[in-house]
XYZ file of C-alpha atoms in Angstrom:
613
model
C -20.321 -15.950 -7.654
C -16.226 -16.696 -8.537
C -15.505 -20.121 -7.055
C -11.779 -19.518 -5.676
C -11.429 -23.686 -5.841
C -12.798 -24.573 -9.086
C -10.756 -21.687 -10.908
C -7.848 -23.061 -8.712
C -8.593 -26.286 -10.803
C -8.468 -24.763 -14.212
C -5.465 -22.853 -14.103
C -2.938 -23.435 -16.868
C 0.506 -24.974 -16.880
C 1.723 -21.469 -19.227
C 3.785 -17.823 -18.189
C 1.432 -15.149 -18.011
C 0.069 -12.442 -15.456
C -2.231 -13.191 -12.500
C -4.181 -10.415 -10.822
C -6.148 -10.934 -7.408
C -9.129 -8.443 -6.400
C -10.750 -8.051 -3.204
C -14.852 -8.036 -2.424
C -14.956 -4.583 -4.142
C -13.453 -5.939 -7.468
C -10.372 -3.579 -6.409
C -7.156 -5.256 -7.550
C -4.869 -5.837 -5.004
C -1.759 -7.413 -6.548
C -0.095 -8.629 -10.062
C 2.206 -10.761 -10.477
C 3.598 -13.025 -13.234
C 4.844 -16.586 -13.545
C 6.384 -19.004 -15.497
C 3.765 -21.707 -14.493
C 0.238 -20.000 -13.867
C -1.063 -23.383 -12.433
C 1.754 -24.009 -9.648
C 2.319 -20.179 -8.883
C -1.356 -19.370 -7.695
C -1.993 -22.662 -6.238
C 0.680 -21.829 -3.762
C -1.050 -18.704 -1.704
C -3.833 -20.941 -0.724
C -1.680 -23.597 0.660
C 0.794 -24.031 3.379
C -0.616 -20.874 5.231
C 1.505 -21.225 8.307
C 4.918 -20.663 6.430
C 4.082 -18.017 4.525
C 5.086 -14.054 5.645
C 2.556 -12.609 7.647
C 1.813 -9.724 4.364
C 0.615 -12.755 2.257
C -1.346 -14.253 4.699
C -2.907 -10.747 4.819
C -3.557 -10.606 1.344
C -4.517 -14.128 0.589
C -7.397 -13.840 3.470
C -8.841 -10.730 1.119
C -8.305 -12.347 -2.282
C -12.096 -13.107 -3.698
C -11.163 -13.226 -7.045
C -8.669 -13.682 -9.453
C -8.087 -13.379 -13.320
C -4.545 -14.466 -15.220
C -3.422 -13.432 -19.073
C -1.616 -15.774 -21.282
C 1.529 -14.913 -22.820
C 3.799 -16.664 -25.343
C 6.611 -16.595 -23.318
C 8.399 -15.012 -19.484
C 10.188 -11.674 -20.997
C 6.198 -10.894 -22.169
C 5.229 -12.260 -18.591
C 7.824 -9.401 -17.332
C 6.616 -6.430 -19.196
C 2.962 -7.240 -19.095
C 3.117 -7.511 -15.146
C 5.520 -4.295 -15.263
C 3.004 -2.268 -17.302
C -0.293 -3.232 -14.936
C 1.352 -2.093 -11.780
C 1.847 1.121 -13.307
C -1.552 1.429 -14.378
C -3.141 0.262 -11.346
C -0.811 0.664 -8.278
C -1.815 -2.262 -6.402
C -1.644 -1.914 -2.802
C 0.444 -5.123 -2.095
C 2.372 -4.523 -4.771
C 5.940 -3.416 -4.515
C 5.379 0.402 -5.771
C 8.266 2.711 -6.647
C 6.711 5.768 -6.068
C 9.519 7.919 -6.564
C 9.767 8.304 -10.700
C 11.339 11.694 -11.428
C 13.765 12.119 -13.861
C 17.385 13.708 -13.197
C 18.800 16.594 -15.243
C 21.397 15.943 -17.886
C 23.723 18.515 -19.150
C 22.771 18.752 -23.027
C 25.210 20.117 -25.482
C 22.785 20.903 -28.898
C 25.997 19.579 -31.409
C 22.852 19.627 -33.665
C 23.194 23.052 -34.026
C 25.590 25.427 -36.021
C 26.264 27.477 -32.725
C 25.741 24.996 -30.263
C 24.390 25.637 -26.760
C 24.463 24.129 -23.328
C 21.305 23.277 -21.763
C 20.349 21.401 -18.846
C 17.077 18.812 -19.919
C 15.718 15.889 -18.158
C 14.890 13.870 -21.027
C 17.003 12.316 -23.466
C 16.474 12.269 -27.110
C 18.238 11.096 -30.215
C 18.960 14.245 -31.674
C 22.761 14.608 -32.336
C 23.018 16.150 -29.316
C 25.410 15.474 -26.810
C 24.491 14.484 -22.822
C 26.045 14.352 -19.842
C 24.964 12.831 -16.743
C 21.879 11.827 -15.143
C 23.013 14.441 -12.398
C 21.076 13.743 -8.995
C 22.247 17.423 -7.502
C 20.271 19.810 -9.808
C 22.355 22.704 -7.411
C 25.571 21.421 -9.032
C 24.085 21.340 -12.377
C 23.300 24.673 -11.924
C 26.241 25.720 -10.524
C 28.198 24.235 -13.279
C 26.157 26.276 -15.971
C 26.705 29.148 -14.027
C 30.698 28.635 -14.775
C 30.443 27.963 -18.174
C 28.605 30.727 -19.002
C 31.374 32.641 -17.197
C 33.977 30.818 -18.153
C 32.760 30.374 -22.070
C 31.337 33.005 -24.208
C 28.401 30.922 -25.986
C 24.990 32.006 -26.714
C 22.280 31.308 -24.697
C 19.414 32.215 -26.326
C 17.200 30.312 -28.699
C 17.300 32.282 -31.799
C 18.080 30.137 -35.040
C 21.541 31.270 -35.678
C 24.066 30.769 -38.738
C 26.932 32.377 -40.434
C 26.886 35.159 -42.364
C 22.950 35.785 -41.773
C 22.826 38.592 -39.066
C 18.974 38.193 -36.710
C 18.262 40.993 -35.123
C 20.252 42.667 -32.348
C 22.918 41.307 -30.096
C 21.060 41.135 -26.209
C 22.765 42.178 -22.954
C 24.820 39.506 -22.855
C 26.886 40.926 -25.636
C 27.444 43.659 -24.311
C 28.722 43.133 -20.906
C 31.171 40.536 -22.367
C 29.208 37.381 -21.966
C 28.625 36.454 -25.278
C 30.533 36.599 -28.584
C 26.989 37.283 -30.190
C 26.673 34.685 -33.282
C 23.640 36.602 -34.115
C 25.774 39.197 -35.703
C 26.502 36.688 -38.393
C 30.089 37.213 -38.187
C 31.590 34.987 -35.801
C 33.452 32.184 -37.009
C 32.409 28.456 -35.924
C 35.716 26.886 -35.758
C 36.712 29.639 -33.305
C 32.993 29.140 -31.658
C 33.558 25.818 -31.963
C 36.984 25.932 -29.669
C 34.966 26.755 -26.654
C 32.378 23.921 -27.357
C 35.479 21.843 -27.294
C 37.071 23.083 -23.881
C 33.356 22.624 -22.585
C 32.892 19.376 -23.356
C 36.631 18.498 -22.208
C 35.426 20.038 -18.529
C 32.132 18.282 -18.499
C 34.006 14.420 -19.403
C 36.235 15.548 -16.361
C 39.297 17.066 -18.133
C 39.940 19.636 -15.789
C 43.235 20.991 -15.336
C 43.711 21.464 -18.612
C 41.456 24.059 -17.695
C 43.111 24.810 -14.809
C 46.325 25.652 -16.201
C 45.271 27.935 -18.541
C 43.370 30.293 -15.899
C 45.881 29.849 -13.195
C 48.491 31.504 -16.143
C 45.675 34.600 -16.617
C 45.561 34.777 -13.207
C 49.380 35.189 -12.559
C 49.509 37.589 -16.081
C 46.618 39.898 -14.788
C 48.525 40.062 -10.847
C 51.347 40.884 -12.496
C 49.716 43.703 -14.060
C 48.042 44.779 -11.133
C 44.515 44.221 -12.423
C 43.859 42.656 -8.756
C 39.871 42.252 -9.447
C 40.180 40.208 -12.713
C 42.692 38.068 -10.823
C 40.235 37.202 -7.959
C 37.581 36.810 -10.946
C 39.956 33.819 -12.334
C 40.594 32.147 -8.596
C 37.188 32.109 -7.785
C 36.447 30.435 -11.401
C 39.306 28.006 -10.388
C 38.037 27.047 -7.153
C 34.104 26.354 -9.208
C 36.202 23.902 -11.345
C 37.733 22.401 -8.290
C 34.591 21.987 -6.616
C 32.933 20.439 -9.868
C 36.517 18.414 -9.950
C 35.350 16.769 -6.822
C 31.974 15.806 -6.912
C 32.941 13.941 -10.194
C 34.843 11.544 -8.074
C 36.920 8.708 -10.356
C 35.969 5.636 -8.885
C 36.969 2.868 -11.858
C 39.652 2.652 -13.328
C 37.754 1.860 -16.716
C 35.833 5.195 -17.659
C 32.523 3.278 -18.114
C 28.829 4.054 -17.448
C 27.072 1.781 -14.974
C 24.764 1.589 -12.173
C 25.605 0.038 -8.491
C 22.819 -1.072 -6.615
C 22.860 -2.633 -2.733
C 20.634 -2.910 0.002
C 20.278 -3.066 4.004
C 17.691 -4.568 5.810
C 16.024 -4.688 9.581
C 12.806 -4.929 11.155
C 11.514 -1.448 10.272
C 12.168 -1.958 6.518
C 14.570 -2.306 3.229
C 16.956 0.560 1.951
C 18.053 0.395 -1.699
C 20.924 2.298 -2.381
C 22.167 3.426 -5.873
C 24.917 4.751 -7.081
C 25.020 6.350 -10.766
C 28.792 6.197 -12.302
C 29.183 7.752 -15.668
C 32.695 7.819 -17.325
C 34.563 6.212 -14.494
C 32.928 8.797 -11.876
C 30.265 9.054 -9.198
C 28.193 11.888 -10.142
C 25.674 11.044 -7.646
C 23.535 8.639 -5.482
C 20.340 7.785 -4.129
C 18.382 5.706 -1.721
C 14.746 4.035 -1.836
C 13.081 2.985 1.560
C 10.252 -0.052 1.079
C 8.476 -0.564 4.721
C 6.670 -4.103 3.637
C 9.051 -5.802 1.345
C 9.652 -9.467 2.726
C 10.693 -11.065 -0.280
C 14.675 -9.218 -1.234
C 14.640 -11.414 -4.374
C 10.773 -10.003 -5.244
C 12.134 -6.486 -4.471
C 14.977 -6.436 -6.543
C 14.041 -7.798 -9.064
C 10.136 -5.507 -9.499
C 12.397 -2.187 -8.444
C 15.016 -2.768 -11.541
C 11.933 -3.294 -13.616
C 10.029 -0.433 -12.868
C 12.935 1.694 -12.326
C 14.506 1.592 -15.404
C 10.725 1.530 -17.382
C 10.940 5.021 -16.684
C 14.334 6.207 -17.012
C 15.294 7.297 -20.347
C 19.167 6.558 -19.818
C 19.926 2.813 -19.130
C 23.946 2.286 -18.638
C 25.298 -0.935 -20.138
C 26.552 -2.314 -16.861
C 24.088 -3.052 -13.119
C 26.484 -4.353 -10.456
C 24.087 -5.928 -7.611
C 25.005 -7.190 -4.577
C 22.963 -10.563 -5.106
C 21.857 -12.743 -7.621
C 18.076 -12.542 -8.552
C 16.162 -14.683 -10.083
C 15.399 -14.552 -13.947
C 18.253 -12.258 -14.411
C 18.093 -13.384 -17.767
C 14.560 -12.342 -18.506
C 15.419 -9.068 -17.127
C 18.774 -8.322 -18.883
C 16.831 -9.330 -22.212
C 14.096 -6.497 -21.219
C 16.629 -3.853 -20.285
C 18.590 -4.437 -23.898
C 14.794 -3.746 -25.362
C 14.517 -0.921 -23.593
C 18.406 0.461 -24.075
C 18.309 -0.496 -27.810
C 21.691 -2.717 -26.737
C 22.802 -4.623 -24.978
C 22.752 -4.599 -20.994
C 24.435 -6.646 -18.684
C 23.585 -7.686 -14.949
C 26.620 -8.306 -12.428
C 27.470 -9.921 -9.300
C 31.025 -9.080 -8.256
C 32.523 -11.778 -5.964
C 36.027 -9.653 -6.243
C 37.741 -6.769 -7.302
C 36.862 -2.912 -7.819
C 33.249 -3.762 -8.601
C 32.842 -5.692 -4.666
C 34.266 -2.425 -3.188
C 31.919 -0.269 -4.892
C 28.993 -3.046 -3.898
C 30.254 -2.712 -0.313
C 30.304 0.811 -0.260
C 26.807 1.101 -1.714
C 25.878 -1.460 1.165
C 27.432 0.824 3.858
C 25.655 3.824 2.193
C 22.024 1.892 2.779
C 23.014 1.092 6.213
C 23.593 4.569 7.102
C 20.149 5.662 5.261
C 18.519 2.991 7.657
C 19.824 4.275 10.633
C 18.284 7.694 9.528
C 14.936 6.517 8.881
C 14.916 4.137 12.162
C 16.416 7.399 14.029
C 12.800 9.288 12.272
C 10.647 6.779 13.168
C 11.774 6.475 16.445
C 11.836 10.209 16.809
C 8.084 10.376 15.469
C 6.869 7.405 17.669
C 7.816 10.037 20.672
C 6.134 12.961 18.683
C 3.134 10.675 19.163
C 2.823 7.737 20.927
C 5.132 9.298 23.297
C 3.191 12.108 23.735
C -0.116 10.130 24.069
C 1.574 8.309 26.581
C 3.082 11.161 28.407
C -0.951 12.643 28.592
C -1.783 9.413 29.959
C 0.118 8.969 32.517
C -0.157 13.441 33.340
C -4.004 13.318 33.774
C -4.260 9.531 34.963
C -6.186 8.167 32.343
C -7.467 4.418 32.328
C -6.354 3.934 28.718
C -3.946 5.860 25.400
C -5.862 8.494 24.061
C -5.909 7.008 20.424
C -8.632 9.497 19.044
C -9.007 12.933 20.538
C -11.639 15.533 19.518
C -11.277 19.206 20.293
C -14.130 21.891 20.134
C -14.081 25.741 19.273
C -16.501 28.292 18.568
C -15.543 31.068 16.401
C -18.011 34.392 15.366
C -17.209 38.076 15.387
C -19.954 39.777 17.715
C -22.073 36.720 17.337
C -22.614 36.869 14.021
C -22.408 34.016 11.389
C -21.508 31.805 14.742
C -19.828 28.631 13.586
C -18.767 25.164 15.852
C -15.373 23.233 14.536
C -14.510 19.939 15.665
C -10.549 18.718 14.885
C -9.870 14.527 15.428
C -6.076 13.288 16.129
C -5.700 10.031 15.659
C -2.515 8.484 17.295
C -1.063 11.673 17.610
C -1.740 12.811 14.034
C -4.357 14.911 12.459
C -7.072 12.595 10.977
C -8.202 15.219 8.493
C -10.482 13.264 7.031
C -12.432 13.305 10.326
C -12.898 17.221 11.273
C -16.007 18.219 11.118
C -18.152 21.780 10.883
C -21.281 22.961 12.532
C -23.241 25.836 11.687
C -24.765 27.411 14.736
C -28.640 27.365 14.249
C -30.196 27.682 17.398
C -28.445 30.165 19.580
C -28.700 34.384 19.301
C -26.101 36.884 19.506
C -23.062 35.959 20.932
C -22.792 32.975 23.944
C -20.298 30.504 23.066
C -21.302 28.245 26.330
C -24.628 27.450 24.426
C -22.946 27.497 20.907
C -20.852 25.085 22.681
C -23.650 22.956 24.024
C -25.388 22.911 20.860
C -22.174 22.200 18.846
C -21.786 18.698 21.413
C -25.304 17.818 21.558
C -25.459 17.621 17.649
C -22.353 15.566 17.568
C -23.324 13.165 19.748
C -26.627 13.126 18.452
C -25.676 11.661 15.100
C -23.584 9.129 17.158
C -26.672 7.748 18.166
C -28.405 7.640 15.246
C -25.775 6.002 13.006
C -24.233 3.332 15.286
C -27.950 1.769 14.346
C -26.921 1.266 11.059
C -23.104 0.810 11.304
C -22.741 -0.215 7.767
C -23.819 2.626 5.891
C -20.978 4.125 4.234
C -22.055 8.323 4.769
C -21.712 7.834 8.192
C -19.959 10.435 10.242
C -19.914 10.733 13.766
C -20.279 6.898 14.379
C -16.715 6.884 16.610
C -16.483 8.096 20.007
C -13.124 9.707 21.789
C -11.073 8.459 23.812
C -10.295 11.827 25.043
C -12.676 15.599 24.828
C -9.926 18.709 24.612
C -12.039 22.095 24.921
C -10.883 25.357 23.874
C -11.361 27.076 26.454
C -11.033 26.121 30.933
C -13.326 25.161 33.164
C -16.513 26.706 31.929
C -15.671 24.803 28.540
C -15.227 21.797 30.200
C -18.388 22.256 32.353
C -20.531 22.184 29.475
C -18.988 19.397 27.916
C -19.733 17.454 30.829
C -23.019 18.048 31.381
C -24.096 17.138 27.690
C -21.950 14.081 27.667
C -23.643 13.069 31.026
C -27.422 13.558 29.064
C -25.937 10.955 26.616
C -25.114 8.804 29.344
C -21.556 8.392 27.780
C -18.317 8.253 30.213
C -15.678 10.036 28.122
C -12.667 11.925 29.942
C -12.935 16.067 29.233
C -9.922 18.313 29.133
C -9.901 22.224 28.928
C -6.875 23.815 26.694
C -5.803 27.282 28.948
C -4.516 30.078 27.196
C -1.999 32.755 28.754
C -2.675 36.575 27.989
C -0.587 36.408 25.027
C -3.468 34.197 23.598
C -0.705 31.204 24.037
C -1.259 27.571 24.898
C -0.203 27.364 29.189
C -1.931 24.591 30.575
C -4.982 22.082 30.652
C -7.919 21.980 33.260
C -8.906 18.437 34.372
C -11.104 17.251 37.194
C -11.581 21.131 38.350
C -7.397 21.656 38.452
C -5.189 23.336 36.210
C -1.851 20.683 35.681
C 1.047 22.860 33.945
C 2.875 20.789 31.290
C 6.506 21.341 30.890
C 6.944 23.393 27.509
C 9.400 21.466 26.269
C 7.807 18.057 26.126
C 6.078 15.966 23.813
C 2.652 15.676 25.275
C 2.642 19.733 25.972
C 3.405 20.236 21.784
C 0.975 17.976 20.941
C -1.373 19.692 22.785
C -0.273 23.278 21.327
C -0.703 21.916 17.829
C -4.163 20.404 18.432
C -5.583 23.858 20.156
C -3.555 25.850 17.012
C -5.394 23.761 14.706
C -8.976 23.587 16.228
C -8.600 27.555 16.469
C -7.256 28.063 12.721
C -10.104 25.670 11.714
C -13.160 27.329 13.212
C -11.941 30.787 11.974
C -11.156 28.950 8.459
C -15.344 28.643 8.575
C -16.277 31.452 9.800
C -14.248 33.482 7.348
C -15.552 31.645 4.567
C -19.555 32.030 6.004
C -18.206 35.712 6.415
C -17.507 36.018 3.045
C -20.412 34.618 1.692
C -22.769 36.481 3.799
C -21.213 39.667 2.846
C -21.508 38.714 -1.297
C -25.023 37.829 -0.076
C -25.743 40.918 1.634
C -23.999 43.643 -0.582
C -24.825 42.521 -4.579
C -27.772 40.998 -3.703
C -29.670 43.960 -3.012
C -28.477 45.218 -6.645
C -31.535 45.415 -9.471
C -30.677 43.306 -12.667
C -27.447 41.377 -10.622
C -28.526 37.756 -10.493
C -26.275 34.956 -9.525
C -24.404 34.489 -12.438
C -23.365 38.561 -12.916
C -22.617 37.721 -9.257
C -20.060 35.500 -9.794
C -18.680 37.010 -12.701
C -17.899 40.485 -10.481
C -16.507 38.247 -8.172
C -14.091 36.040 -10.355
C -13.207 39.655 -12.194
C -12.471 42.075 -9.148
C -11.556 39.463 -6.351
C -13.360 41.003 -3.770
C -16.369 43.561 -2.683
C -14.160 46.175 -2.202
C -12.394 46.214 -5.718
C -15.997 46.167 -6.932
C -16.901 49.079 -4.428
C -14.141 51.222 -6.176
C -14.293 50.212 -9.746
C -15.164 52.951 -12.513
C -18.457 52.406 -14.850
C -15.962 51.344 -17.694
C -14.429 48.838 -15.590
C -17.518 47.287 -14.692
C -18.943 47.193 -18.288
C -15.688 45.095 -18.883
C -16.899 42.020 -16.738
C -18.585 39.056 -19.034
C -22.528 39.457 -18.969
C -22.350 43.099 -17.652
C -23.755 46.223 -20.102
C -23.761 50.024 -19.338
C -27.096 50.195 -17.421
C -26.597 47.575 -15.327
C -22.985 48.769 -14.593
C -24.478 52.262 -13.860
C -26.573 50.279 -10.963
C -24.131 48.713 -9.700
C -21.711 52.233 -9.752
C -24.717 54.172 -8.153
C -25.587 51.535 -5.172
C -22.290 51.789 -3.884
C -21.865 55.860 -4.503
C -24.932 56.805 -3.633
């Protein structure tokens, strides 16, 4: 057994990684530290000052294991590397890793192209961005393939060697068809140029030069190609403006700032590439008392899986082991990289603007939570205080039957759990003891099963395949006051005391009201506690019929290929994967069946016959 104290005793004075576990040998957090000894000794001491997460963790720590290293920077991307991999649970995680598009001009090729890509490579290609609006990358393609007539295929194209034919493209004027093997690169080579000059930002150059076709082609009266070159104008000007110039110096860098409040901590970024904002983004952490910890594990594992790292990160704070960190990032970028904290000057003003950007993404996730607190909570409390119940309804469970002349009968049972679906919880019941169709006694049966198995495994709590061993708070039936009825009277052979509500429908088969105590109490439509109740009757009806459908299915297979000489179950399945359903296989020639894996002519001539015959 792993003696917390003695190990406590033997750590070493030397960097490395430490990595607590719970009973279950689950790791629950990494970290690293200069000093292994003086680091881990402090979560078991001093309990009272520490954040109320730690104390959390600490009081489920049974274990814990540390790796040397030779020095902090290995500390750093040993630590960096075993979050990844395990995803710790305390553990700052930064779950959002996709990578943004870049605008990739293939300069490696004879007839270049332009692409957009989301990964970077050394390739003597050139890249613009990361983009964070993949609409505006798109859009911006769009205009250059009107705007420029370059290829855009992938054939390997070069002068003088003519492959194949030229494609559409050609043809209606978007393309000056390289593949013909007679275009000339420096003249192909002019439109790379005025491409590239658009994408660093060089617009009216641009500009100029369609605003004079314009004029030339109203002159001439060709009204259509003129509107052709004002709408391509306004695309530029539109592109001109979301490529904002922001510095002064036409340098690549990063801006990251933060807000905090009770709820949580928004990071905001802002990506500047040449001088301009192409884009920004925020990251919400819920748990994340330690600003310094934050910062410093999100630029970490951030930039670990970003391909482009900019030279330049203006922060709004100082971190510690910024040094540690810089040295990892120039690793990573292949040069150098440099961490900033503006006091003053253009760099502050972009700090405070990605501050006030982080505020405002606060407010909108305070503004959700509140609004989902009343989705919930707000309607538990509303159904509270409608029906006059004792206490919240934290778990509900609502009961339908669904069959189709009583046949292949099923029971569904749906669990919300502060006024969200506990999926995890729903639960099925294959009617077994009740003929033809009587939903009060499918009903009965349904409930008396349920709280059957309550019974039986609250006397062994701890085993882990138990499933019925919680009771409701609150019973919503499908169905009024016959529903509830029979609720009631199995709940009272149990001896259990649990509040039973029936969910009315109107004629258009629509959620209207709910029976309680032998009354029928109309909700006001518009309220939380009234959709709350339409989504859990919605979902306990789609469930059951999601059941009986797939029984329905099964018993049809069952019944129809079954009775089939020389069709055993793996033939069975075979139709079934090939034709999709009984009915394809109903209408399907001999030759078609003889096509199915495992199938031959005679047997295909049974199958053909049973279903002709």
């Amino acid at each position: 057994m792993f003696d917390i104290n003695e190990a406590l005793k033997n750590l070493p004075d030397s960097p490395g990684v430490y990595v607590m576990k719970d009973e279950n040998g689950e790791i629950i957090y990494i970290g690293k530290a200069v000093s292994l000894k003086n680091r881990v000794r402090q979560y078991f001491q001093n309990s009272k000052n520490q954040h109320p997460k730690v104390r959390a963790m600490v009081s489920q720590i049974k274990e814990f294991e540390y790796i040397l290293t030779d020095n902090e920077l290995e500390a750093l991307i040993l630590e960096c590397n075993l979050i990844k991999k395990h995803k710790p649970k305390y553990n700052i995680l930064l779950k959002d890793d996709k990578h943004y598009p870049y605008i990739k001009v293939t300069l490696n090729e004879e007839y270049p192209r332009v692409l957009m890509v989301r990964k970077l490579e050394k390739d003597g290609a050139k890249y613009f961005g990361p983009f964070t609006d993949v609409s505006a990358v798109k859009e911006t393609l769009m205009l250059i393939k009107k705007l420029f007539k370059i290829r855009t295929c992938n054939r390997n194209v070069s002068f003088g060697i003519e492959v194949g034919r030229p494609c559409l493209n050609y043809h209606i004027g978007l393309c000056l068809a390289p593949c013909k093997g007679d275009v000339k690169r420096e003249t192909y080579m002019q439109m790379i140029e005025g491409i590239i000059k658009l994408l660093n930002g060089k617009h009216e150059e641009i500009i100029k030069e369609l605003e004079d076709k314009m004029l030339k082609a109203s002159e001439n009266l060709e009204f259509e190609r003129a509107a052709e070159y004002r709408d391509q104008i306004n695309a530029i000007r539109k592109i001109q403006q979301k490529q904002k110039i922001i510095s002064s110096v036409l340098e690549d860098e990063d801006v990251i700032a933060f807000a905090r409040d009770e709820n949580g901590t928004c990071l905001q970024m802002f990506y500047i590439r040449g001088g301009k904002l192409l884009g920004s983004k925020n990251f919400y952490f819920k748990d994340a008392d330690d600003i310094d910890e934050l910062l410093s594990q999100f630029i970490v594992q951030y930039y670990t899986s970003e391909e482009y790292i900019p030279r330049d990160i203006v922060l709004q704070r100082d971190i510690p082991e910024i040094s540690i960190i810089e040295s990892y990032l120039s690793k990573q970028r292949g040069s150098k990289v440099k961490i900033r904290v503006p006091k003053k000057g253009d760099k502050l003003d972009l700090v405070e603007m990605a501050k006030k950007n982080a505020e405002a993404a606060l407010n909108q996730v305070k503004a959700k939570i509140i609004k989902e607190r009343q989705k919930t909570f707000g309607a538990l409390e509303e159904l509270k205080a409608i029906l006059g119940l004792e206490k919240l309804p934290i778990r509900i469970e609502a009961y339908d039957i669904s069959n189709i002349s009583g046949v292949d009968m099923v029971g569904s049972m749906v669990v919300f759990e502060n006024g969200r679906e506990a999926k995890k919880e729903y639960r099925r019941f294959k009617i077994k003891n009740v003929k033809g169709q009587n939903d009060y006694d499918a009903l009965e049966e349904v409930l008396r099963r349920r709280f059957y198995r309550y019974f039986e495994e609250i006397k062994n709590k701890d085993n882990p395949k138990n499933k019925f061993n919680k009771l409701p708070d609150l019973i919503l039936m499908d169905g009024g006051i016959g529903q509830v009825n029979v609720a009631l009277k199995v709940l009272e052979e149990f001896g259990l005391n649990i509040e039973v509500a029936g969910m009315v429908k109107d004629e258009k088969h629509k959620t209207r009201a709910l029976v309680f105590n032998g009354d029928e109490i109309s909700i006001l439509k518009d309220s939380n506690s009234f959709k709350l109740i339409y989504k859990i009757q919605e979902e306990v009806h789609r469930f059951a019929i999601e059941y009986h459908r797939s029984l329905r299915t099964k018993s049809v297979i069952k019944s129809e290929l079954d009775e089939i000489q020389g069709i055993g179950p793996k033939r069975k399945m075979e139709l079934i994967k090939h034709f999709k359903s009984i009915e394809n296989i109903k209408n399907a020639t001999i030759e078609e069946l003889m096509m199915v894996k495992g199938m031959n002519k005679n047997i295909a001539q049974k199958v053909y016959e049973y279903f002709h015959s």
